[in-house]
């Protein structure tokens, strides 16, 4: 079979829209060759993405991370392959499956209340940063099991920020002579020590957290386990902050939508565990699904062909990269009518939940998101606290543009919001 059509243009920053537009002329699989390493074959549309994951399952595609990510994250779950990867996924599920997550939700709700009441005390809130502060505290509390005033909880965010800046360096940077990278490596040493100490403390704590659930499962996350904790922090913090921000933006721009969600919001505030129960808060869940479709946090996930693989009727040669972009597929009009419009009603009706489950925002296959339930519940709880007792407005009252798509979809500017307490009926 022949290779897919190859484009040699440099893609614009808005990769999802670019890929969705090219899909119309080129079909489900086409490659970009920017002459910076191996070409990347993009799989766009449900059928091609399904085929891509089938090839991954058969062993023809393997995870692909930059050398920088390998150096910083060492043997974290998303760098592993095959049986070793499966074993770690099983291990992590002890802390991330629904019944485990349900135990963390009362304390996540407390964090949400504390943050939102602080937002309401300020004249104006920088919404994106405020969402990042919320998700960082959720990580400290519900993943690491730390109290807000614990000295470790005060130190981790600063170290983590330095670590992340290093992880985001472009693949072309030189690991040897780069100050940012050196600072990230230093931060990583101290972070690993602190995470190790958290696991020792969590063993004696009654506070439910991912770490304490992993310990209770019989295998303390020492050594390599600390690499997995770093993976959870990086996977959880920015993605969830992005989703929270875009969801609050949509609610702030549509008063009717915010009012219609008030009953669901009150239900979740009364019983936070409903945030992880299938079918709980159905209206809020539809809005969450539409937000995950239109404002998908992750733009791209990449694999490497370890043998020649067949996708979409083409042969992708060994060594090429193979990628899917969830937001590109979410923009196809043959799958979603009027795809650029924010329209949660598309997930109403008997088929709605199935269509929402078919979204690609949390990935698919062996490396699909291990923390989807956690992410959805912590997003829903924060938004519920806002919509149950407050009114949120944007200044100016317009949807912000996207400033960057990688590593997650981030809005331009600070996104100024006013949050005021109200009595909703
Ligand atoms: C809105 C929030 C989130 C989104 C949109 C999201 C999305 C994703 C996606 C698309 C992948 C798969 C990437 C690929 O195909 O290579 C992924 C992987 C992963 N996610 Fe999430 N995620 C979110 C939050 C979380 C949270 C809260 C956690 C944990 C507490 C988490 C843990 C993970 C882990 C461990 C992986 C790697 C899985 C593996 O390689 O086996 N994620 N996530």
Tab-separated table of C-alpha atoms and ligand atoms in Angstrom:
chain	number	residue	atom	x	y	z
A	1	UNK	CA	0.000	0.000	0.000
A	2	UNK	CA	1.070	3.607	-0.501
A	3	UNK	CA	1.989	6.171	2.171
A	4	UNK	CA	-0.579	8.847	3.073
A	5	UNK	CA	-0.566	12.221	1.268
A	6	UNK	CA	2.146	14.475	2.688
A	7	UNK	CA	1.904	18.232	3.285
A	8	UNK	CA	5.134	20.121	3.742
A	9	UNK	CA	3.626	23.327	5.139
A	10	UNK	CA	4.181	24.398	8.750
A	11	UNK	CA	0.894	24.103	10.642
A	12	UNK	CA	-0.536	27.273	12.274
A	13	UNK	CA	-0.926	27.389	16.086
A	14	UNK	CA	-4.623	26.477	15.732
A	15	UNK	CA	-3.778	22.913	14.769
A	16	UNK	CA	-7.296	21.479	15.390
A	17	UNK	CA	-8.967	23.859	12.930
A	18	UNK	CA	-6.155	23.360	10.419
A	19	UNK	CA	-6.468	19.558	10.599
A	20	UNK	CA	-10.278	19.659	10.401
A	21	UNK	CA	-10.077	21.903	7.305
A	22	UNK	CA	-7.458	19.707	5.581
A	23	UNK	CA	-9.526	16.594	6.378
A	24	UNK	CA	-12.145	17.786	3.888
A	25	UNK	CA	-9.700	17.743	0.983
A	26	UNK	CA	-7.318	14.980	2.031
A	27	UNK	CA	-9.459	12.452	3.906
A	28	UNK	CA	-8.972	10.685	7.224
A	29	UNK	CA	-5.193	10.221	7.200
A	30	UNK	CA	-2.557	12.636	5.954
A	31	UNK	CA	0.951	13.550	7.037
A	32	UNK	CA	2.815	16.728	7.834
A	33	UNK	CA	6.516	16.834	7.125
A	34	UNK	CA	8.054	19.960	8.627
A	35	UNK	CA	11.603	18.577	8.134
A	36	UNK	CA	12.103	18.677	11.922
A	37	UNK	CA	12.352	14.931	12.537
A	38	UNK	CA	10.119	12.160	11.217
A	39	UNK	CA	6.856	13.087	9.438
A	40	UNK	CA	3.662	12.873	11.521
A	41	UNK	CA	0.631	11.064	10.100
A	42	UNK	CA	-2.576	12.571	11.547
A	43	UNK	CA	-5.665	10.409	12.015
A	44	UNK	CA	-8.774	12.604	11.840
A	45	UNK	CA	-12.362	11.342	12.261
A	46	UNK	CA	-13.792	8.487	14.325
A	47	UNK	CA	-12.911	5.661	11.934
A	48	UNK	CA	-9.241	6.625	11.523
A	49	UNK	CA	-8.792	7.209	15.256
A	50	UNK	CA	-10.376	3.805	15.965
A	51	UNK	CA	-7.945	2.180	13.533
A	52	UNK	CA	-5.042	4.004	15.140
A	53	UNK	CA	-5.931	2.569	18.547
A	54	UNK	CA	-6.347	-0.900	17.018
A	55	UNK	CA	-2.748	-0.669	15.705
A	56	UNK	CA	-1.620	0.479	19.158
A	57	UNK	CA	-3.325	-2.550	20.732
A	58	UNK	CA	-1.581	-4.869	18.252
A	59	UNK	CA	1.819	-3.401	19.148
A	60	UNK	CA	2.497	-1.532	15.892
A	61	UNK	CA	2.367	1.858	17.638
A	62	UNK	CA	4.094	2.807	20.877
A	63	UNK	CA	3.957	5.908	23.087
A	64	UNK	CA	6.259	8.669	22.034
A	65	UNK	CA	7.700	11.249	24.421
A	66	UNK	CA	10.575	13.689	23.948
A	67	UNK	CA	13.992	12.947	25.452
A	68	UNK	CA	13.342	15.830	27.888
A	69	UNK	CA	10.164	14.194	29.176
A	70	UNK	CA	12.012	10.893	29.651
A	71	UNK	CA	14.812	12.611	31.564
A	72	UNK	CA	12.432	14.470	33.876
A	73	UNK	CA	9.717	11.842	34.368
A	74	UNK	CA	11.986	8.776	34.208
A	75	UNK	CA	9.676	5.736	34.406
A	76	UNK	CA	6.338	7.503	34.879
A	77	UNK	CA	3.274	5.605	33.638
A	78	UNK	CA	2.968	7.433	30.306
A	79	UNK	CA	6.544	6.547	29.291
A	80	UNK	CA	5.973	2.784	29.692
A	81	UNK	CA	4.839	0.164	27.170
A	82	UNK	CA	3.315	-3.321	27.061
A	83	UNK	CA	2.925	-5.473	30.170
A	84	UNK	CA	4.884	-3.105	32.348
A	85	UNK	CA	2.501	-0.300	31.448
A	86	UNK	CA	-0.572	-2.489	32.082
A	87	UNK	CA	0.728	-3.421	35.542
A	88	UNK	CA	1.214	0.227	36.498
A	89	UNK	CA	-2.276	1.123	35.207
A	90	UNK	CA	-3.764	-1.577	37.430
A	91	UNK	CA	-1.760	-0.274	40.350
A	92	UNK	CA	-2.887	3.347	39.800
A	93	UNK	CA	-6.512	2.351	39.423
A	94	UNK	CA	-6.572	1.616	43.181
A	95	UNK	CA	-6.402	5.380	43.710
A	96	UNK	CA	-8.381	6.564	40.693
A	97	UNK	CA	-11.348	4.241	40.306
A	98	UNK	CA	-14.775	5.616	41.111
A	99	UNK	CA	-15.197	4.283	44.661
A	100	UNK	CA	-11.757	5.614	45.619
A	101	UNK	CA	-12.478	9.037	44.082
A	102	UNK	CA	-15.849	9.216	45.896
A	103	UNK	CA	-13.951	9.258	49.194
A	104	UNK	CA	-11.947	12.377	48.205
A	105	UNK	CA	-14.924	14.407	46.975
A	106	UNK	CA	-16.071	15.893	50.329
A	107	UNK	CA	-12.620	17.424	50.806
A	108	UNK	CA	-12.500	18.551	47.137
A	109	UNK	CA	-15.867	20.270	47.730
A	110	UNK	CA	-14.384	22.056	50.773
A	111	UNK	CA	-11.490	23.266	48.632
A	112	UNK	CA	-13.962	24.475	45.978
A	113	UNK	CA	-16.030	26.404	48.572
A	114	UNK	CA	-12.916	28.003	50.042
A	115	UNK	CA	-11.625	29.135	46.642
A	116	UNK	CA	-14.946	30.447	45.332
A	117	UNK	CA	-15.697	32.440	48.494
A	118	UNK	CA	-12.223	34.016	48.140
A	119	UNK	CA	-13.052	34.895	44.503
A	120	UNK	CA	-16.237	36.617	45.685
A	121	UNK	CA	-14.294	38.731	48.199
A	122	UNK	CA	-12.052	40.148	45.441
A	123	UNK	CA	-13.195	42.994	43.187
A	124	UNK	CA	-12.031	41.055	40.178
A	125	UNK	CA	-10.600	37.541	39.672
A	126	UNK	CA	-8.020	36.461	37.108
A	127	UNK	CA	-10.077	33.405	36.229
A	128	UNK	CA	-7.489	31.192	34.542
A	129	UNK	CA	-4.930	31.637	37.344
A	130	UNK	CA	-7.692	31.140	39.921
A	131	UNK	CA	-8.653	27.841	38.254
A	132	UNK	CA	-4.974	26.775	38.247
A	133	UNK	CA	-4.744	27.581	41.979
A	134	UNK	CA	-7.852	25.470	42.589
A	135	UNK	CA	-6.552	22.461	40.667
A	136	UNK	CA	-3.168	22.728	42.368
A	137	UNK	CA	-4.846	22.584	45.770
A	138	UNK	CA	-6.969	19.643	44.631
A	139	UNK	CA	-3.747	17.857	43.664
A	140	UNK	CA	-2.158	18.598	47.038
A	141	UNK	CA	-5.242	17.525	48.991
A	142	UNK	CA	-6.826	14.687	47.041
A	143	UNK	CA	-3.768	13.208	45.318
A	144	UNK	CA	-1.002	13.794	47.874
A	145	UNK	CA	-3.160	13.896	51.025
A	146	UNK	CA	-1.661	17.152	52.358
A	147	UNK	CA	-3.442	19.686	54.590
A	148	UNK	CA	-3.516	23.235	53.127
A	149	UNK	CA	-1.200	24.587	55.858
A	150	UNK	CA	1.308	21.738	55.623
A	151	UNK	CA	4.782	23.195	54.842
A	152	UNK	CA	5.126	20.634	52.022
A	153	UNK	CA	1.891	21.916	50.465
A	154	UNK	CA	3.415	25.393	50.443
A	155	UNK	CA	6.673	24.210	48.803
A	156	UNK	CA	5.352	21.783	46.133
A	157	UNK	CA	3.614	24.351	43.860
A	158	UNK	CA	6.747	26.459	43.365
A	159	UNK	CA	8.936	23.410	42.665
A	160	UNK	CA	6.296	21.917	40.406
A	161	UNK	CA	6.057	25.096	38.306
A	162	UNK	CA	9.834	25.043	37.730
A	163	UNK	CA	9.682	21.360	36.866
A	164	UNK	CA	6.854	21.882	34.353
A	165	UNK	CA	8.644	24.721	32.551
A	166	UNK	CA	11.504	22.266	31.895
A	167	UNK	CA	9.112	19.565	30.682
A	168	UNK	CA	7.626	22.004	28.167
A	169	UNK	CA	10.931	22.955	26.526
A	170	UNK	CA	10.898	22.251	22.774
A	171	UNK	CA	12.533	18.973	21.709
A	172	UNK	CA	15.328	20.952	20.015
A	173	UNK	CA	16.748	22.495	23.214
A	174	UNK	CA	20.117	21.294	24.490
A	175	UNK	CA	19.772	19.439	27.793
A	176	UNK	CA	23.420	20.131	28.678
A	177	UNK	CA	23.575	23.916	28.542
A	178	UNK	CA	20.059	25.100	29.260
A	179	UNK	CA	19.514	27.000	32.536
A	180	UNK	CA	15.753	26.395	32.530
A	181	UNK	CA	16.315	22.692	32.106
A	182	UNK	CA	18.974	22.649	34.842
A	183	UNK	CA	16.518	24.434	37.185
A	184	UNK	CA	13.841	21.853	36.308
A	185	UNK	CA	16.223	19.012	37.119
A	186	UNK	CA	17.083	20.599	40.489
A	187	UNK	CA	13.377	21.073	41.222
A	188	UNK	CA	12.771	17.428	40.296
A	189	UNK	CA	15.260	16.211	42.910
A	190	UNK	CA	13.565	18.146	45.738
A	191	UNK	CA	10.067	17.316	44.446
A	192	UNK	CA	10.826	13.599	44.434
A	193	UNK	CA	12.054	13.833	48.041
A	194	UNK	CA	8.891	15.683	49.102
A	195	UNK	CA	6.603	13.232	47.290
A	196	UNK	CA	8.420	10.352	48.928
A	197	UNK	CA	7.872	12.030	52.325
A	198	UNK	CA	4.159	12.456	51.489
A	199	UNK	CA	3.826	8.729	50.965
A	200	UNK	CA	5.385	8.056	54.365
A	201	UNK	CA	3.016	10.529	56.060
A	202	UNK	CA	-0.068	9.371	54.151
A	203	UNK	CA	0.469	5.882	55.564
A	204	UNK	CA	-0.352	7.285	59.057
A	205	UNK	CA	-3.089	9.676	57.982
A	206	UNK	CA	-6.834	9.121	58.074
A	207	UNK	CA	-7.301	11.641	55.226
A	208	UNK	CA	-8.437	9.827	52.048
A	209	UNK	CA	-6.194	10.555	49.059
A	210	UNK	CA	-4.806	8.826	45.981
A	211	UNK	CA	-1.545	8.193	47.839
A	212	UNK	CA	-3.295	6.663	50.855
A	213	UNK	CA	-5.456	4.490	48.563
A	214	UNK	CA	-2.331	3.255	46.762
A	215	UNK	CA	-0.704	2.452	50.093
A	216	UNK	CA	-3.857	0.668	51.274
A	217	UNK	CA	-3.759	-1.415	48.094
A	218	UNK	CA	-0.638	-3.019	49.527
A	219	UNK	CA	2.125	-1.432	47.499
A	220	UNK	CA	3.538	1.859	48.771
A	221	UNK	CA	4.475	4.144	45.875
A	222	UNK	CA	8.181	4.340	46.722
A	223	UNK	CA	11.002	4.601	44.137
A	224	UNK	CA	9.382	4.472	40.715
A	225	UNK	CA	6.007	5.154	42.362
A	226	UNK	CA	7.127	8.728	42.916
A	227	UNK	CA	7.547	9.036	39.132
A	228	UNK	CA	3.898	8.006	38.793
A	229	UNK	CA	2.847	10.653	41.324
A	230	UNK	CA	4.656	13.277	39.248
A	231	UNK	CA	2.775	11.946	36.214
A	232	UNK	CA	-0.541	12.337	38.043
A	233	UNK	CA	0.265	15.910	39.035
A	234	UNK	CA	1.199	16.939	35.506
A	235	UNK	CA	-1.746	15.068	33.975
A	236	UNK	CA	-4.244	16.539	36.436
A	237	UNK	CA	-3.333	20.144	37.132
A	238	UNK	CA	-3.278	22.044	33.814
A	239	UNK	CA	-5.840	19.960	31.906
A	240	UNK	CA	-8.462	20.323	34.623
A	241	UNK	CA	-7.721	24.039	35.066
A	242	UNK	CA	-8.253	24.528	31.327
A	243	UNK	CA	-11.611	22.706	31.373
A	244	UNK	CA	-12.792	24.559	34.527
A	245	UNK	CA	-11.875	27.910	32.966
A	246	UNK	CA	-13.685	27.339	29.652
A	247	UNK	CA	-16.730	25.941	31.425
A	248	UNK	CA	-16.976	28.993	33.684
A	249	UNK	CA	-16.481	31.261	30.659
A	250	UNK	CA	-19.442	29.622	28.881
A	251	UNK	CA	-21.633	29.937	31.998
A	252	UNK	CA	-20.599	33.564	32.513
A	253	UNK	CA	-21.577	34.412	28.935
A	254	UNK	CA	-25.016	32.818	29.073
A	255	UNK	CA	-27.234	33.802	32.035
A	256	UNK	CA	-30.027	31.470	30.936
A	257	UNK	CA	-27.629	28.540	30.872
A	258	UNK	CA	-26.307	29.426	34.351
A	259	UNK	CA	-29.878	29.694	35.726
A	260	UNK	CA	-30.929	26.405	34.122
A	261	UNK	CA	-28.036	24.622	35.830
A	262	UNK	CA	-28.788	25.936	39.342
A	263	UNK	CA	-30.796	22.886	40.480
A	264	UNK	CA	-28.100	20.429	39.361
A	265	UNK	CA	-25.504	22.660	40.998
A	266	UNK	CA	-27.360	22.699	44.337
A	267	UNK	CA	-27.722	18.902	44.198
A	268	UNK	CA	-23.951	18.494	43.845
A	269	UNK	CA	-23.207	21.000	46.573
A	270	UNK	CA	-25.557	19.105	48.907
A	271	UNK	CA	-24.096	15.716	48.012
A	272	UNK	CA	-20.625	16.056	46.400
A	273	UNK	CA	-20.367	12.295	45.819
A	274	UNK	CA	-23.033	12.670	43.081
A	275	UNK	CA	-20.257	14.249	41.007
A	276	UNK	CA	-18.879	10.756	40.334
A	277	UNK	CA	-22.219	8.973	40.053
A	278	UNK	CA	-23.271	8.200	36.485
A	279	UNK	CA	-26.440	10.131	35.711
A	280	UNK	CA	-25.963	12.598	38.600
A	281	UNK	CA	-26.451	16.277	37.623
A	282	UNK	CA	-27.408	15.462	34.000
A	283	UNK	CA	-27.679	19.080	32.808
A	284	UNK	CA	-24.269	19.982	34.177
A	285	UNK	CA	-22.822	16.834	32.609
A	286	UNK	CA	-24.131	17.832	29.170
A	287	UNK	CA	-22.480	21.224	29.521
A	288	UNK	CA	-19.280	19.518	30.646
A	289	UNK	CA	-19.422	17.225	27.584
A	290	UNK	CA	-19.959	20.142	25.205
A	291	UNK	CA	-17.080	21.976	26.827
A	292	UNK	CA	-14.846	18.905	26.486
A	293	UNK	CA	-15.852	18.798	22.797
A	294	UNK	CA	-15.431	22.456	21.851
A	295	UNK	CA	-12.693	23.427	24.321
A	296	UNK	CA	-10.801	20.110	24.474
A	297	UNK	CA	-7.825	20.718	26.797
A	298	UNK	CA	-5.296	18.447	25.001
A	299	UNK	CA	-4.676	19.160	21.328
A	300	UNK	CA	-2.610	16.202	20.285
A	301	UNK	CA	-1.303	12.815	21.399
A	302	UNK	CA	1.503	11.156	19.497
A	303	UNK	CA	2.722	7.601	19.012
A	304	UNK	CA	5.594	6.166	16.996
A	305	UNK	CA	5.235	3.413	14.381
A	306	UNK	CA	7.489	0.560	15.533
A	307	UNK	CA	6.732	-1.404	12.338
A	308	UNK	CA	5.041	-0.366	9.105
A	309	UNK	CA	1.361	0.054	10.036
A	310	UNK	CA	-1.823	0.275	7.953
A	311	UNK	CA	-4.282	3.039	8.790
A	312	UNK	CA	-7.048	4.437	6.588
A	313	UNK	CA	-5.907	2.401	3.589
A	314	UNK	CA	-2.340	3.760	3.736
A	315	UNK	CA	0.960	2.332	4.925
A	316	UNK	CA	2.674	4.440	7.546
A	317	UNK	CA	6.371	3.552	7.535
A	318	UNK	CA	8.154	2.434	10.727
A	319	UNK	CA	9.756	5.417	12.471
A	320	UNK	CA	7.053	7.912	11.508
A	321	UNK	CA	4.982	9.551	14.197
A	322	UNK	CA	1.256	8.861	14.233
A	323	UNK	CA	-1.057	11.264	16.062
A	324	UNK	CA	-4.676	12.015	16.794
A	325	UNK	CA	-6.079	15.402	17.670
A	326	UNK	CA	-9.311	15.067	19.651
A	327	UNK	CA	-10.399	18.679	19.029
A	328	UNK	CA	-9.875	18.293	15.252
A	329	UNK	CA	-12.268	15.333	15.150
A	330	UNK	CA	-14.673	17.273	17.401
A	331	UNK	CA	-14.838	20.006	14.747
A	332	UNK	CA	-16.024	17.790	11.878
A	333	UNK	CA	-19.512	18.870	10.691
A	334	UNK	CA	-20.345	15.300	9.617
A	335	UNK	CA	-20.079	14.318	13.309
A	336	UNK	CA	-21.361	17.492	15.006
A	337	UNK	CA	-23.840	19.864	13.365
A	338	UNK	CA	-22.654	23.477	13.528
A	339	UNK	CA	-19.453	22.289	15.216
A	340	UNK	CA	-18.096	25.725	16.202
A	341	UNK	CA	-21.236	26.538	18.266
A	342	UNK	CA	-21.466	25.815	22.000
A	343	UNK	CA	-24.602	23.749	22.070
A	344	UNK	CA	-24.969	21.356	25.068
A	345	UNK	CA	-28.422	20.234	23.834
A	346	UNK	CA	-26.638	18.103	21.243
A	347	UNK	CA	-26.107	15.628	24.102
A	348	UNK	CA	-29.823	15.501	25.072
A	349	UNK	CA	-32.097	12.591	24.266
A	350	UNK	CA	-31.775	8.804	24.444
A	351	UNK	CA	-28.522	8.843	22.432
A	352	UNK	CA	-26.965	11.812	24.235
A	353	UNK	CA	-24.954	9.959	26.863
A	354	UNK	CA	-23.587	7.544	24.225
A	355	UNK	CA	-22.547	10.466	22.000
A	356	UNK	CA	-20.865	12.188	24.950
A	357	UNK	CA	-19.025	8.950	25.756
A	358	UNK	CA	-17.770	8.886	22.146
A	359	UNK	CA	-15.852	12.147	22.567
A	360	UNK	CA	-12.079	11.861	22.409
A	361	UNK	CA	-11.178	14.500	25.014
A	362	UNK	CA	-9.961	11.859	27.486
A	363	UNK	CA	-8.269	9.711	24.843
A	364	UNK	CA	-8.808	6.055	24.038
A	365	UNK	CA	-6.906	2.813	24.106
A	366	UNK	CA	-4.101	1.678	26.368
A	367	UNK	CA	-3.035	5.196	27.332
A	368	UNK	CA	-6.499	6.741	27.740
A	369	UNK	CA	-6.859	9.109	30.675
A	370	UNK	CA	-6.458	7.221	33.950
A	371	UNK	CA	-8.101	10.048	35.905
A	372	UNK	CA	-11.218	10.846	33.881
A	373	UNK	CA	-13.690	10.332	36.743
A	374	UNK	CA	-11.491	12.380	39.065
A	375	UNK	CA	-11.153	15.166	36.484
A	376	UNK	CA	-14.854	15.329	35.686
A	377	UNK	CA	-15.880	15.279	39.352
A	378	UNK	CA	-13.453	18.007	40.435
A	379	UNK	CA	-14.529	20.196	37.495
A	380	UNK	CA	-18.225	19.652	38.188
A	381	UNK	CA	-17.826	20.423	41.892
A	382	UNK	CA	-16.085	23.741	41.339
A	383	UNK	CA	-18.621	24.828	38.727
A	384	UNK	CA	-21.488	23.636	40.957
A	385	UNK	CA	-20.270	25.752	43.878
A	386	UNK	CA	-20.185	28.805	41.587
A	387	UNK	CA	-23.588	28.203	39.987
A	388	UNK	CA	-25.381	27.220	43.212
A	389	UNK	CA	-24.661	30.412	45.082
A	390	UNK	CA	-22.955	32.993	42.900
A	391	UNK	CA	-23.231	34.927	39.672
A	392	UNK	CA	-20.180	35.091	37.447
A	393	UNK	CA	-19.607	37.817	34.828
A	394	UNK	CA	-16.726	38.422	32.467
A	395	UNK	CA	-15.090	41.778	31.885
A	396	UNK	CA	-15.271	42.344	28.916
A	397	UNK	CA	-18.365	40.199	28.323
A	398	UNK	CA	-16.976	38.213	25.423
A	399	UNK	CA	-15.410	34.809	24.879
A	400	UNK	CA	-11.594	35.148	25.139
A	401	UNK	CA	-9.507	33.953	22.219
A	402	UNK	CA	-7.227	30.957	22.612
A	403	UNK	CA	-3.674	32.090	23.315
A	404	UNK	CA	-2.035	28.700	22.932
A	405	UNK	CA	-3.119	25.142	22.255
A	406	UNK	CA	-0.129	23.370	23.772
A	407	UNK	CA	0.471	21.890	26.259
A	408	UNK	CA	-3.207	22.665	26.975
A	409	UNK	CA	-5.760	25.054	25.502
A	410	UNK	CA	-5.189	28.317	27.356
A	411	UNK	CA	-7.197	31.543	27.023
A	412	UNK	CA	-5.581	34.815	25.990
A	413	UNK	CA	-5.051	37.247	28.860
A	414	UNK	CA	-6.064	36.858	32.481
A	415	UNK	CA	-9.823	36.457	31.811
A	416	UNK	CA	-11.129	38.960	34.338
A	417	UNK	CA	-14.293	37.820	36.088
A	418	UNK	CA	-16.556	39.188	38.824
A	419	UNK	CA	-18.042	36.627	41.158
A	420	UNK	CA	-20.905	37.814	43.390
A	421	UNK	CA	-23.006	35.892	45.893
A	422	UNK	CA	-26.686	35.613	44.854
A	423	UNK	CA	-29.764	33.692	45.917
A	424	UNK	CA	-30.722	31.495	42.968
A	425	UNK	CA	-34.217	30.037	42.698
B	1	LIG	C1	-9.948	17.728	32.141
B	1	LIG	C2	-8.950	17.029	32.597
B	1	LIG	C3	-8.212	15.963	31.838
B	1	LIG	C4	-8.155	15.706	30.499
B	1	LIG	C5	-8.864	16.440	29.367
B	1	LIG	C6	-7.272	14.570	30.320
B	1	LIG	C7	-6.978	13.999	29.084
B	1	LIG	C8	-6.095	12.963	28.920
B	1	LIG	C9	-5.754	12.374	27.655
B	1	LIG	C10	-6.303	12.810	26.302
B	1	LIG	C11	-4.860	11.391	27.902
B	1	LIG	C12	-4.300	10.417	26.889
B	1	LIG	C13	-3.163	10.963	26.074
B	1	LIG	C14	-2.697	9.938	25.050
B	1	LIG	O1	-3.485	9.387	24.274
B	1	LIG	O2	-1.493	9.720	25.036
B	1	LIG	C15	-4.617	11.364	29.322
B	1	LIG	C16	-3.739	10.500	29.944
B	1	LIG	C17	-3.573	10.445	31.310
B	1	LIG	N1	-4.284	11.124	32.272
B	1	LIG	FE1	-5.652	12.564	31.911
B	1	LIG	N2	-6.819	14.172	31.549
B	1	LIG	C18	-7.377	14.985	32.499
B	1	LIG	C19	-7.210	14.903	33.868
B	1	LIG	C20	-6.526	13.902	34.520
B	1	LIG	C21	-6.486	13.729	35.955
B	1	LIG	C22	-7.245	14.573	36.958
B	1	LIG	C23	-5.656	12.664	36.192
B	1	LIG	C24	-5.275	12.024	37.503
B	1	LIG	C25	-5.667	12.381	38.678
B	1	LIG	C26	-5.177	12.186	34.903
B	1	LIG	C27	-4.310	11.144	34.725
B	1	LIG	C28	-3.849	10.720	33.505
B	1	LIG	C29	-2.782	9.752	33.347
B	1	LIG	C30	-2.020	9.064	34.452
B	1	LIG	C31	-2.604	9.589	31.962
B	1	LIG	C32	-1.576	8.697	31.280
B	1	LIG	C33	-2.185	7.360	31.029
B	1	LIG	C34	-1.221	6.373	30.406
B	1	LIG	O3	-0.254	6.760	29.738
B	1	LIG	O4	-1.484	5.187	30.590
B	1	LIG	N3	-5.738	12.957	33.912
B	1	LIG	N4	-5.397	12.318	29.936
